[in-house]
PDB file of C-alpha atoms in Angstrom:
ATOM      1  CA  GLY A   1       7.724   4.704  14.957  1.00  0.00           C
ATOM      2  CA  ALA A   2      11.087   5.328  16.224  1.00  0.00           C
ATOM      3  CA  VAL A   3      11.510   8.000  18.677  1.00  0.00           C
ATOM      4  CA  VAL A   4      14.522  10.440  19.102  1.00  0.00           C
ATOM      5  CA  SER A   5      14.266  12.942  21.876  1.00  0.00           C
ATOM      6  CA  GLN A   6      17.012  15.744  23.070  1.00  0.00           C
ATOM      7  CA  HIS A   7      17.479  17.409  26.078  1.00  0.00           C
ATOM      8  CA  PRO A   8      17.104  20.211  26.833  1.00  0.00           C
ATOM      9  CA  SER A   9      15.054  21.620  23.987  1.00  0.00           C
ATOM     10  CA  ARG A  10      16.486  25.121  24.424  1.00  0.00           C
ATOM     11  CA  VAL A  11      19.279  26.489  26.665  1.00  0.00           C
ATOM     12  CA  ILE A  12      20.891  29.771  27.562  1.00  0.00           C
ATOM     13  CA  CYS A  13      24.473  30.279  28.958  1.00  0.00           C
ATOM     14  CA  LYS A  14      26.747  32.665  29.632  1.00  0.00           C
ATOM     15  CA  SER A  15      29.980  32.857  27.340  1.00  0.00           C
ATOM     16  CA  GLY A  16      32.674  30.529  28.783  1.00  0.00           C
ATOM     17  CA  THR A  17      30.698  28.374  30.222  1.00  0.00           C
ATOM     18  CA  SER A  18      29.866  24.311  29.180  1.00  0.00           C
ATOM     19  CA  VAL A  19      26.487  23.005  27.890  1.00  0.00           C
ATOM     20  CA  LYS A  20      25.588  19.566  27.813  1.00  0.00           C
ATOM     21  CA  ILE A  21      23.067  18.115  25.131  1.00  0.00           C
ATOM     22  CA  GLU A  22      21.732  14.423  25.513  1.00  0.00           C
ATOM     23  CA  CYS A  23      19.956  12.822  22.449  1.00  0.00           C
ATOM     24  CA  ARG A  24      18.421   9.542  23.567  1.00  0.00           C
ATOM     25  CA  SER A  25      16.698   7.101  20.951  1.00  0.00           C
ATOM     26  CA  LEU A  26      13.457   5.935  23.020  1.00  0.00           C
ATOM     27  CA  ASP A  27      12.222   2.741  21.565  1.00  0.00           C
ATOM     28  CA  PHE A  28      15.232   1.470  19.661  1.00  0.00           C
ATOM     29  CA  GLN A  29      19.076   0.602  19.939  1.00  0.00           C
ATOM     30  CA  ALA A  30      21.082   2.727  17.909  1.00  0.00           C
ATOM     31  CA  THR A  31      24.147   1.632  16.665  1.00  0.00           C
ATOM     32  CA  THR A  32      25.163   4.997  15.534  1.00  0.00           C
ATOM     33  CA  MET A  33      24.130   8.558  16.334  1.00  0.00           C
ATOM     34  CA  PHE A  34      24.825  11.822  14.640  1.00  0.00           C
ATOM     35  CA  TRP A  35      25.072  15.424  15.486  1.00  0.00           C
ATOM     36  CA  TYR A  36      23.999  18.072  13.053  1.00  0.00           C
ATOM     37  CA  ARG A  37      24.139  21.740  13.491  1.00  0.00           C
ATOM     38  CA  GLN A  38      21.949  24.709  11.899  1.00  0.00           C
ATOM     39  CA  PHE A  39      22.342  28.072  11.950  1.00  0.00           C
ATOM     40  CA  PRO A  40      19.508  30.606  10.921  1.00  0.00           C
ATOM     41  CA  LYS A  41      18.119  29.944   6.951  1.00  0.00           C
ATOM     42  CA  GLN A  42      20.758  27.520   6.276  1.00  0.00           C
ATOM     43  CA  SER A  43      20.879  23.545   6.127  1.00  0.00           C
ATOM     44  CA  LEU A  44      21.892  20.953   8.450  1.00  0.00           C
ATOM     45  CA  MET A  45      25.518  20.458   8.819  1.00  0.00           C
ATOM     46  CA  LEU A  46      26.929  17.177   9.793  1.00  0.00           C
ATOM     47  CA  MET A  47      29.372  17.462  12.784  1.00  0.00           C
ATOM     48  CA  ALA A  48      30.356  14.127  13.772  1.00  0.00           C
ATOM     49  CA  THR A  49      28.973  10.248  13.665  1.00  0.00           C
ATOM     50  CA  SER A  50      28.796   8.510  16.916  1.00  0.00           C
ATOM     51  CA  ASN A  51      29.111   4.695  17.319  1.00  0.00           C
ATOM     52  CA  GLU A  52      28.342   3.211  21.022  1.00  0.00           C
ATOM     53  CA  GLY A  53      31.614   2.553  22.798  1.00  0.00           C
ATOM     54  CA  SER A  54      34.329   4.314  20.371  1.00  0.00           C
ATOM     55  CA  LYS A  55      35.780   7.303  19.868  1.00  0.00           C
ATOM     56  CA  ALA A  56      33.657   9.929  17.750  1.00  0.00           C
ATOM     57  CA  THR A  57      34.501  10.605  13.911  1.00  0.00           C
ATOM     58  CA  TYR A  58      34.362  14.276  13.449  1.00  0.00           C
ATOM     59  CA  GLU A  59      33.784  16.059   9.931  1.00  0.00           C
ATOM     60  CA  GLN A  60      36.235  18.182   8.517  1.00  0.00           C
ATOM     61  CA  GLY A  61      36.587  21.892  10.147  1.00  0.00           C
ATOM     62  CA  VAL A  62      34.569  20.726  13.246  1.00  0.00           C
ATOM     63  CA  GLU A  63      36.956  21.056  16.534  1.00  0.00           C
ATOM     64  CA  LYS A  64      36.784  17.890  18.382  1.00  0.00           C
ATOM     65  CA  ASP A  65      38.141  19.427  21.527  1.00  0.00           C
ATOM     66  CA  LYS A  66      35.080  21.906  21.354  1.00  0.00           C
ATOM     67  CA  PHE A  67      32.580  19.605  20.707  1.00  0.00           C
ATOM     68  CA  LEU A  68      32.837  16.487  23.076  1.00  0.00           C
ATOM     69  CA  ILE A  69      30.386  13.610  21.689  1.00  0.00           C
ATOM     70  CA  ASN A  70      30.143  10.518  24.280  1.00  0.00           C
ATOM     71  CA  HIS A  71      28.023   7.695  23.513  1.00  0.00           C
ATOM     72  CA  ALA A  72      28.002   5.652  26.636  1.00  0.00           C
ATOM     73  CA  SER A  73      25.220   3.391  25.403  1.00  0.00           C
ATOM     74  CA  LEU A  74      22.836   1.967  22.422  1.00  0.00           C
ATOM     75  CA  THR A  75      20.240   4.323  23.420  1.00  0.00           C
ATOM     76  CA  LEU A  76      22.267   7.723  24.580  1.00  0.00           C
ATOM     77  CA  SER A  77      24.892   9.962  22.993  1.00  0.00           C
ATOM     78  CA  THR A  78      25.753  13.405  24.681  1.00  0.00           C
ATOM     79  CA  LEU A  79      27.536  16.524  22.670  1.00  0.00           C
ATOM     80  CA  THR A  80      29.028  18.891  25.119  1.00  0.00           C
ATOM     81  CA  VAL A  81      29.707  22.544  23.929  1.00  0.00           C
ATOM     82  CA  THR A  82      32.982  23.442  25.858  1.00  0.00           C
ATOM     83  CA  SER A  83      33.729  26.995  26.344  1.00  0.00           C
ATOM     84  CA  ALA A  84      30.743  28.459  24.541  1.00  0.00           C
ATOM     85  CA  HIS A  85      31.136  31.414  22.697  1.00  0.00           C
ATOM     86  CA  PRO A  86      28.384  33.436  20.918  1.00  0.00           C
ATOM     87  CA  GLU A  87      29.531  32.255  17.478  1.00  0.00           C
ATOM     88  CA  ASP A  88      28.455  28.765  18.986  1.00  0.00           C
ATOM     89  CA  SER A  89      24.455  29.850  19.344  1.00  0.00           C
ATOM     90  CA  SER A  90      22.866  27.385  16.822  1.00  0.00           C
ATOM     91  CA  PHE A  91      20.261  24.799  16.412  1.00  0.00           C
ATOM     92  CA  TYR A  92      21.954  21.637  17.324  1.00  0.00           C
ATOM     93  CA  ILE A  93      20.098  18.153  16.248  1.00  0.00           C
ATOM     94  CA  CYS A  94      20.975  14.771  16.544  1.00  0.00           C
ATOM     95  CA  SER A  95      19.588  11.746  14.663  1.00  0.00           C
ATOM     96  CA  ALA A  96      20.051   7.761  15.067  1.00  0.00           C
ATOM     97  CA  ASP A  97      19.662   4.625  13.008  1.00  0.00           C
ATOM     98  CA  ARG A  98      19.275   0.730  13.893  1.00  0.00           C
ATOM     99  CA  GLY A  99      22.388  -0.342  11.401  1.00  0.00           C
ATOM    100  CA  ARG A 100      23.199  -0.330   8.024  1.00  0.00           C
ATOM    101  CA  GLY A 101      20.793   0.441   5.248  1.00  0.00           C
ATOM    102  CA  GLU A 102      18.140   1.949   8.146  1.00  0.00           C
ATOM    103  CA  THR A 103      16.889   5.495   7.402  1.00  0.00           C
ATOM    104  CA  GLN A 104      17.903   8.155   9.946  1.00  0.00           C
ATOM    105  CA  TYR A 105      15.843   9.385  12.926  1.00  0.00           C
ATOM    106  CA  PHE A 106      15.882  12.714  13.905  1.00  0.00           C
ATOM    107  CA  GLY A 107      15.430  14.515  17.227  1.00  0.00           C
ATOM    108  CA  PRO A 108      13.218  17.876  17.668  1.00  0.00           C
ATOM    109  CA  GLY A 109      16.734  19.519  18.364  1.00  0.00           C
ATOM    110  CA  THR A 110      18.366  21.918  20.604  1.00  0.00           C
ATOM    111  CA  ARG A 111      18.349  25.837  20.641  1.00  0.00           C
ATOM    112  CA  LEU A 112      21.689  26.907  22.010  1.00  0.00           C
ATOM    113  CA  LEU A 113      21.787  30.875  22.588  1.00  0.00           C
ATOM    114  CA  VAL A 114      25.273  31.849  24.333  1.00  0.00           C
ATOM    115  CA  LEU A 115      25.139  35.143  25.630  1.00  0.00           C
TER     116      LEU A 115
ATOM    117  CA  ASP B   1      29.346  16.930   0.417  1.00  0.00           C
ATOM    118  CA  ALA B   2      25.585  17.101  -0.818  1.00  0.00           C
ATOM    119  CA  LYS B   3      25.384  15.526  -4.150  1.00  0.00           C
ATOM    120  CA  THR B   4      21.598  16.795  -5.176  1.00  0.00           C
ATOM    121  CA  THR B   5      20.373  19.723  -6.766  1.00  0.00           C
ATOM    122  CA  GLN B   6      16.785  21.162  -5.736  1.00  0.00           C
ATOM    123  CA  PRO B   7      15.082  24.489  -6.676  1.00  0.00           C
ATOM    124  CA  PRO B   8      14.997  26.837  -3.826  1.00  0.00           C
ATOM    125  CA  SER B   9      11.655  27.193  -3.613  1.00  0.00           C
ATOM    126  CA  MET B  10       8.011  26.469  -4.972  1.00  0.00           C
ATOM    127  CA  ASP B  11       4.470  27.350  -4.432  1.00  0.00           C
ATOM    128  CA  CYS B  12       1.513  24.577  -4.225  1.00  0.00           C
ATOM    129  CA  ALA B  13      -2.207  25.024  -3.914  1.00  0.00           C
ATOM    130  CA  GLU B  14      -4.102  23.472  -1.410  1.00  0.00           C
ATOM    131  CA  GLY B  15      -5.627  20.401  -2.325  1.00  0.00           C
ATOM    132  CA  ARG B  16      -3.617  20.265  -5.496  1.00  0.00           C
ATOM    133  CA  ALA B  17      -0.198  17.528  -5.827  1.00  0.00           C
ATOM    134  CA  ALA B  18       3.294  19.081  -4.997  1.00  0.00           C
ATOM    135  CA  ASN B  19       5.777  17.623  -7.392  1.00  0.00           C
ATOM    136  CA  LEU B  20       9.244  18.644  -5.992  1.00  0.00           C
ATOM    137  CA  PRO B  21      12.038  17.784  -8.378  1.00  0.00           C
ATOM    138  CA  CYS B  22      15.574  16.807  -7.481  1.00  0.00           C
ATOM    139  CA  ASN B  23      18.612  16.086  -9.458  1.00  0.00           C
ATOM    140  CA  HIS B  24      21.414  13.344  -8.581  1.00  0.00           C
ATOM    141  CA  SER B  25      23.272  12.972 -11.915  1.00  0.00           C
ATOM    142  CA  THR B  26      26.436  11.517 -10.015  1.00  0.00           C
ATOM    143  CA  ILE B  27      24.201   8.669  -8.026  1.00  0.00           C
ATOM    144  CA  SER B  28      25.927   5.724  -8.295  1.00  0.00           C
ATOM    145  CA  GLY B  29      24.186   2.433  -8.432  1.00  0.00           C
ATOM    146  CA  ASN B  30      24.379   1.661  -4.496  1.00  0.00           C
ATOM    147  CA  GLU B  31      22.920   4.867  -3.354  1.00  0.00           C
ATOM    148  CA  TYR B  32      19.806   5.578  -2.366  1.00  0.00           C
ATOM    149  CA  VAL B  33      17.660   8.633  -2.570  1.00  0.00           C
ATOM    150  CA  TYR B  34      16.004   9.587   0.589  1.00  0.00           C
ATOM    151  CA  TRP B  35      13.547  12.703   1.328  1.00  0.00           C
ATOM    152  CA  TYR B  36      13.159  14.587   4.435  1.00  0.00           C
ATOM    153  CA  ARG B  37      11.203  17.354   5.448  1.00  0.00           C
ATOM    154  CA  GLN B  38      11.741  20.038   7.946  1.00  0.00           C
ATOM    155  CA  ILE B  39       9.184  22.293   9.317  1.00  0.00           C
ATOM    156  CA  HIS B  40      10.230  25.388  11.190  1.00  0.00           C
ATOM    157  CA  SER B  41      12.427  25.101  14.363  1.00  0.00           C
ATOM    158  CA  GLN B  42      12.289  21.155  14.379  1.00  0.00           C
ATOM    159  CA  GLY B  43      13.994  18.300  13.605  1.00  0.00           C
ATOM    160  CA  PRO B  44      13.817  16.678   9.796  1.00  0.00           C
ATOM    161  CA  GLN B  45      11.003  13.881   9.389  1.00  0.00           C
ATOM    162  CA  TYR B  46      11.353  11.233   7.062  1.00  0.00           C
ATOM    163  CA  ILE B  47       8.952  10.859   4.366  1.00  0.00           C
ATOM    164  CA  ILE B  48      10.383   7.958   2.110  1.00  0.00           C
ATOM    165  CA  HIS B  49      13.103   6.469  -0.098  1.00  0.00           C
ATOM    166  CA  GLY B  50      14.159   4.451  -2.668  1.00  0.00           C
ATOM    167  CA  LEU B  51      16.894   2.338  -5.005  1.00  0.00           C
ATOM    168  CA  LYS B  52      15.588   2.335  -8.183  1.00  0.00           C
ATOM    169  CA  ASN B  53      11.868   1.126  -8.083  1.00  0.00           C
ATOM    170  CA  ASN B  54       9.228   3.955  -7.411  1.00  0.00           C
ATOM    171  CA  GLU B  55       7.926   3.906  -3.724  1.00  0.00           C
ATOM    172  CA  THR B  56       4.856   4.754  -2.496  1.00  0.00           C
ATOM    173  CA  ASN B  57       3.560   5.247   1.488  1.00  0.00           C
ATOM    174  CA  GLU B  58       0.884   6.633   3.514  1.00  0.00           C
ATOM    175  CA  MET B  59       2.704  10.530   2.935  1.00  0.00           C
ATOM    176  CA  ALA B  60       4.114  10.635  -0.335  1.00  0.00           C
ATOM    177  CA  SER B  61       5.503   8.968  -3.309  1.00  0.00           C
ATOM    178  CA  LEU B  62       8.842   8.845  -5.081  1.00  0.00           C
ATOM    179  CA  ILE B  63       9.695   8.790  -8.685  1.00  0.00           C
ATOM    180  CA  ILE B  64      13.272   7.822 -10.245  1.00  0.00           C
ATOM    181  CA  THR B  65      13.850   8.165 -13.563  1.00  0.00           C
ATOM    182  CA  GLU B  66      15.361   5.081 -15.329  1.00  0.00           C
ATOM    183  CA  ASP B  67      18.666   6.198 -15.116  1.00  0.00           C
ATOM    184  CA  ARG B  68      18.517   7.083 -11.394  1.00  0.00           C
ATOM    185  CA  LYS B  69      19.720  10.926 -12.511  1.00  0.00           C
ATOM    186  CA  SER B  70      16.806  12.729 -10.924  1.00  0.00           C
ATOM    187  CA  SER B  71      13.744  11.742  -8.839  1.00  0.00           C
ATOM    188  CA  THR B  72      10.600  13.594  -7.810  1.00  0.00           C
ATOM    189  CA  LEU B  73       8.605  13.493  -4.725  1.00  0.00           C
ATOM    190  CA  ILE B  74       4.910  13.820  -5.110  1.00  0.00           C
ATOM    191  CA  LEU B  75       2.409  14.861  -2.280  1.00  0.00           C
ATOM    192  CA  PRO B  76      -0.720  13.922  -3.887  1.00  0.00           C
ATOM    193  CA  HIS B  77      -2.951  16.517  -1.860  1.00  0.00           C
ATOM    194  CA  ALA B  78      -1.047  19.380  -0.584  1.00  0.00           C
ATOM    195  CA  THR B  79      -2.177  20.753   2.880  1.00  0.00           C
ATOM    196  CA  LEU B  80      -1.130  23.679   4.745  1.00  0.00           C
ATOM    197  CA  ARG B  81       0.748  21.297   6.742  1.00  0.00           C
ATOM    198  CA  ASP B  82       3.138  20.548   4.532  1.00  0.00           C
ATOM    199  CA  THR B  83       4.454  24.002   3.778  1.00  0.00           C
ATOM    200  CA  ALA B  84       8.051  22.826   5.083  1.00  0.00           C
ATOM    201  CA  VAL B  85      11.372  22.764   3.559  1.00  0.00           C
ATOM    202  CA  TYR B  86      11.963  19.406   1.672  1.00  0.00           C
ATOM    203  CA  TYR B  87      15.291  17.535   1.596  1.00  0.00           C
ATOM    204  CA  CYS B  88      16.465  14.911  -1.587  1.00  0.00           C
ATOM    205  CA  ILE B  89      19.734  13.049   0.180  1.00  0.00           C
ATOM    206  CA  VAL B  90      21.674  10.481  -1.601  1.00  0.00           C
ATOM    207  CA  ARG B  91      23.345   8.288   1.007  1.00  0.00           C
ATOM    208  CA  LEU B  92      25.509   4.718   0.116  1.00  0.00           C
ATOM    209  CA  THR B  93      24.180   1.952   1.719  1.00  0.00           C
ATOM    210  CA  LEU B  94      27.166   0.935   3.388  1.00  0.00           C
ATOM    211  CA  TYR B  95      27.753   4.377   5.201  1.00  0.00           C
ATOM    212  CA  ASN B  96      25.388   6.197   7.286  1.00  0.00           C
ATOM    213  CA  GLN B  97      26.149  10.019   6.889  1.00  0.00           C
ATOM    214  CA  PHE B  98      23.701  12.054   5.358  1.00  0.00           C
ATOM    215  CA  TYR B  99      24.666  15.334   3.795  1.00  0.00           C
ATOM    216  CA  PHE B 100      22.077  17.669   3.581  1.00  0.00           C
ATOM    217  CA  GLY B 101      21.633  19.854   0.488  1.00  0.00           C
ATOM    218  CA  THR B 102      19.608  23.231   0.625  1.00  0.00           C
ATOM    219  CA  GLY B 103      16.514  21.685  -0.026  1.00  0.00           C
ATOM    220  CA  THR B 104      13.181  23.207  -1.580  1.00  0.00           C
ATOM    221  CA  SER B 105      11.040  25.537   0.686  1.00  0.00           C
ATOM    222  CA  LEU B 106       7.272  24.393  -0.569  1.00  0.00           C
ATOM    223  CA  THR B 107       4.890  26.806   0.702  1.00  0.00           C
ATOM    224  CA  VAL B 108       1.397  25.692   0.173  1.00  0.00           C
ATOM    225  CA  ILE B 109      -1.329  28.217  -0.402  1.00  0.00           C
ATOM    226  CA  PRO B 110      -4.741  28.401   0.219  1.00  0.00           C
TER     227      PRO B 110
END
């Protein structure tokens, strides 16, 4: 089956610092990757859609200057939370698919805690 | 925006079939129904998907009504490891985005 990894699995940082989260498709090339955020006891919320070699498309209400997404290759997308604040503490999950009509495969998630 | 409605929670006895309903009354003809589940603090796991025919795989069966306005995910012999939040999602084939609803929290009871 298709495997998606995320690194790190959890991170603690100080308020005002930036944090980078990596998402990799390990055994397939992902034309599109997605980033989600999930707060405790809530559902996943789509943040942005990332296509290799082009700018990410952000969902309404998601600040693109705060959540920087780079999709440099067909197997790697990164999410950088800039100037993180305690309210950015959340579970960040990425997913990837191989193209139209394919299902999405999700990573294990990254738990971010901003102090 | 999520286009599905699911009961917030359900219980099922271990070894029995778990039947999880989903309403998607506004589904269009070229939208698929997907089911994922999320075990606590993990990423969602793909279960099954379908367009209009019933589908079965090693994990579950998906029954879609003839008018496609609702579907049921069936776990034939629930185990304790099936305790999770189950999400029903409709997705247009030409677009990739998934919009998650609130899901059903299934608890399998010994």
